[in-house]
Amino acid sequence: MSDLILTSNIEGADDFYAELLTTHEGLETADSNALNARLVLILANHIGDRSVLSQALRAAKLTTEED
Amino acid sequence: MNKIFETPLYPYARHPDADATTPVRHQAIVVGAGPVGLAAAIDLAQQGIEVVVLDDNDKVSFGSRAICFAKRPLEILDRLGCGQPMVDKGVIWNMGKVFFDDRKVYDFNLLPEEGHQRPAFINLQQYYFEEFLIRRVHELQAEGAPIEIRGRNKVSAVGTHPDHVTLEIDTPEGSYNIEADWVIACDGAGSPMRAMLGKDFVGRVFEDNFLIADVVMDADFPTERWFWFDPPFNRGQSALLHKQPDGVWRIDLQLGWDIDKEREKRPENVIPRLKAMLGEDVEFELEWVSIYTFQCRRMEQFRHDRVIFAGDAAHQVSPFGARGANSGLQDTDNLIWKLKLVMDGKAPESLLDSYNDERIHGAEENILNSTRSTDFITPKSEMSRMLRDAVLDLSEHYEFARPLVNSGRLSLPCTYDGSPLNSADALNGPERTRPGSPCPDAPLKDGFLLPKLGDKFTLLTIDAEAPDLIEEDGIEVTRLALSVKDDPTLALKERYLGDATSAVYLIRPDQHVAARRASFDETLFRAAIRRATGKE
């Protein structure tokens, strides 16, 4: 079972973040939310590993580790 | 209290130039006695060029203004003979904390790389910075160097000609005219020189205001940079606390766009804001308060015939990341050696176009970085804010999100990739010392590397043979022969050799790499010298 990576793993993190903002530029909030939803599904499919995805879902909740 | 910034350091005195029947011609005139203008003038004087600095004022800058000076500018100041007093007086810091809402989300240590003479950053009020530069000017004058500062000499008109520039100058006793072979305009973001020449200054305006307060307090806050996103004491905005020498603290409070600046600056409005931030019990005294807005923009061209723009006059960035004064010093570092060669007839005038190319490259990098910081600190849309807040929330729990938090990417010198002065990389060496790169320092048995490079062309050999001196069409290049054994920490090897076993570097007077290969080849290095001086 792979572990979810929670240490820095994106080379050129600032470039990535700028591109993310640019992708949202000019969109209404509803359209931006829809884009994020699509992005989550695309990234999830890329990851594929069910256990990693479950860990990611838990991590995003920012709850403590005991669950 | 009579502060240094209230004392005239170069008071007006009538100059014989004002009584000359025909305008007196000078080799170089620098307009503006701020950090960039003074650095330019010192560099010129050290090269033996006669220089007059004109300033509309007679004192150092009022209030702390630029406070954060990075390693590369400190190294440049070493070359200008005044790095040490800056470092002695400045506050060295590496630690910081980031707060979001009512809690600390993480703290950090910049963990500067070992084996450098100078720290990653010092905090120092701009008025001290300028005072040390002016002291250096006086030192040079005592040694007989041809450098002078004329206080309360305001340029009121400029005329450009193919081989000189004419200036009309207003003084308390009326106006006079002088001429210069070359003029360097370092008269700040509002540059009157730029306006008089009718040059553009385009870019992005940020609709925001920041309150800066310098407070003197005997507080036990540590020597750290503290940054708040959306804190309870400044809802929806940001705040910064940073230490300066003499128990002075810099506080920046974001105020937003729609405010009454005059009202916000009044002590009765500033003090409650500061008390909310620092706590009711903290005793402090306000030294200086200012409100600033900012823009990210640059001139399309930095060189206009014989008037060359440097520092904020040429490019303006947001203050996040300390890229203003720091990049201005890199401008003059890049410019002065080129100007010296052109003035001496040892390089074609077109060499100065490489100043334009290289420093526009630097300005673009600084504008990009400081714009990104600004967008993170002040999100432009609801989604932008949502993503920003998500990064901050995640940063409290997971290390991966911390590099995404952007309250300023601190100033690093840029590499002049693609510069016409570079020769093709011919060493299987480290990325960081590829042609165009600023030379990283390294510890040697008898001191550090950078002071040995000085301000002339150098042929650095590491475990390689080469002649001790090469002269190519008037350009003298002196060898600095080193071995990896000279640095027991192996930083020299790691920074300049990598997997290679020997190297020869051609290093420019501004300590940027022009060419490198594994061994000396006379024909190729002579070509590299010509290329680095704009001759091919």
PDB file of C-alpha atoms in Angstrom, chain A residues 5-10 13-18 20-21 24-25 29 32-33 36 58-60 62-63 65, chain B residues 368-369 372 375-376 380-384 386-389 391 393-394 397-401 403-404 406 409:
ATOM      1  CA  ILE A   5       2.706  12.148  -0.165  1.00  0.00           C
ATOM      2  CA  LEU A   6       2.326  15.101   2.178  1.00  0.00           C
ATOM      3  CA  THR A   7       5.774  16.593   1.770  1.00  0.00           C
ATOM      4  CA  SER A   8       6.674  19.009  -0.993  1.00  0.00           C
ATOM      5  CA  ASN A   9       6.509  17.166  -4.321  1.00  0.00           C
ATOM      6  CA  ILE A  10       5.913  19.775  -7.045  1.00  0.00           C
ATOM      7  CA  ALA A  13       5.464  25.156  -6.972  1.00  0.00           C
ATOM      8  CA  ASP A  14       5.014  28.902  -7.609  1.00  0.00           C
ATOM      9  CA  ASP A  15       4.630  28.303 -11.344  1.00  0.00           C
ATOM     10  CA  PHE A  16       2.019  25.635 -10.679  1.00  0.00           C
ATOM     11  CA  TYR A  17       0.059  27.872  -8.319  1.00  0.00           C
ATOM     12  CA  ALA A  18       0.140  30.745 -10.813  1.00  0.00           C
ATOM     13  CA  LEU A  20      -3.925  27.217 -11.270  1.00  0.00           C
ATOM     14  CA  LEU A  21      -5.036  30.818 -10.645  1.00  0.00           C
ATOM     15  CA  HIS A  24      -9.700  30.163 -12.881  1.00  0.00           C
ATOM     16  CA  GLU A  25      -9.254  33.716 -14.110  1.00  0.00           C
ATOM     17  CA  THR A  29     -17.658  31.397  -8.780  1.00  0.00           C
ATOM     18  CA  SER A  32     -14.833  27.963 -10.808  1.00  0.00           C
ATOM     19  CA  ASN A  33     -16.367  25.479  -8.367  1.00  0.00           C
ATOM     20  CA  ASN A  36     -12.392  22.426  -9.253  1.00  0.00           C
ATOM     21  CA  ARG A  58      -9.190  12.068   5.016  1.00  0.00           C
ATOM     22  CA  ALA A  59      -6.260  14.503   4.795  1.00  0.00           C
ATOM     23  CA  ALA A  60      -8.422  17.128   3.105  1.00  0.00           C
ATOM     24  CA  LEU A  62      -7.991  18.312   8.303  1.00  0.00           C
ATOM     25  CA  THR A  63      -9.234  16.075  11.103  1.00  0.00           C
ATOM     26  CA  GLU A  65      -5.258  11.029  12.629  1.00  0.00           C
TER      27      GLU A  65
ATOM     28  CA  LEU B 368       6.768  38.159 -11.859  1.00  0.00           C
ATOM     29  CA  ASN B 369       7.753  37.113  -8.342  1.00  0.00           C
ATOM     30  CA  ARG B 372       2.607  36.509  -7.475  1.00  0.00           C
ATOM     31  CA  ASP B 375      -1.843  38.050  -5.683  1.00  0.00           C
ATOM     32  CA  PHE B 376      -1.429  35.628  -2.778  1.00  0.00           C
ATOM     33  CA  LYS B 380      -8.358  39.056  -6.692  1.00  0.00           C
ATOM     34  CA  SER B 381     -11.381  36.776  -6.819  1.00  0.00           C
ATOM     35  CA  GLU B 382     -13.476  34.617  -4.533  1.00  0.00           C
ATOM     36  CA  MET B 383     -11.862  31.447  -5.901  1.00  0.00           C
ATOM     37  CA  SER B 384      -8.413  32.941  -5.576  1.00  0.00           C
ATOM     38  CA  MET B 386     -10.610  30.168  -1.407  1.00  0.00           C
ATOM     39  CA  LEU B 387      -7.476  28.532  -2.827  1.00  0.00           C
ATOM     40  CA  ARG B 388      -5.233  30.848  -0.803  1.00  0.00           C
ATOM     41  CA  ASP B 389      -7.099  30.013   2.408  1.00  0.00           C
ATOM     42  CA  VAL B 391      -3.156  26.557   1.179  1.00  0.00           C
ATOM     43  CA  ASP B 393      -5.223  25.710   6.262  1.00  0.00           C
ATOM     44  CA  LEU B 394      -3.238  22.834   4.757  1.00  0.00           C
ATOM     45  CA  HIS B 397      -1.072  20.298   8.992  1.00  0.00           C
ATOM     46  CA  TYR B 398       1.077  19.308   6.027  1.00  0.00           C
ATOM     47  CA  GLU B 399       4.549  20.374   5.019  1.00  0.00           C
ATOM     48  CA  PHE B 400       3.787  20.209   1.284  1.00  0.00           C
ATOM     49  CA  ALA B 401       1.583  23.300   1.396  1.00  0.00           C
ATOM     50  CA  PRO B 403       6.218  26.268  -0.084  1.00  0.00           C
ATOM     51  CA  LEU B 404       2.972  27.481  -1.685  1.00  0.00           C
ATOM     52  CA  ASN B 406       3.674  33.323  -0.602  1.00  0.00           C
ATOM     53  CA  ARG B 409       9.812  35.329  -2.396  1.00  0.00           C
TER      54      ARG B 409
END
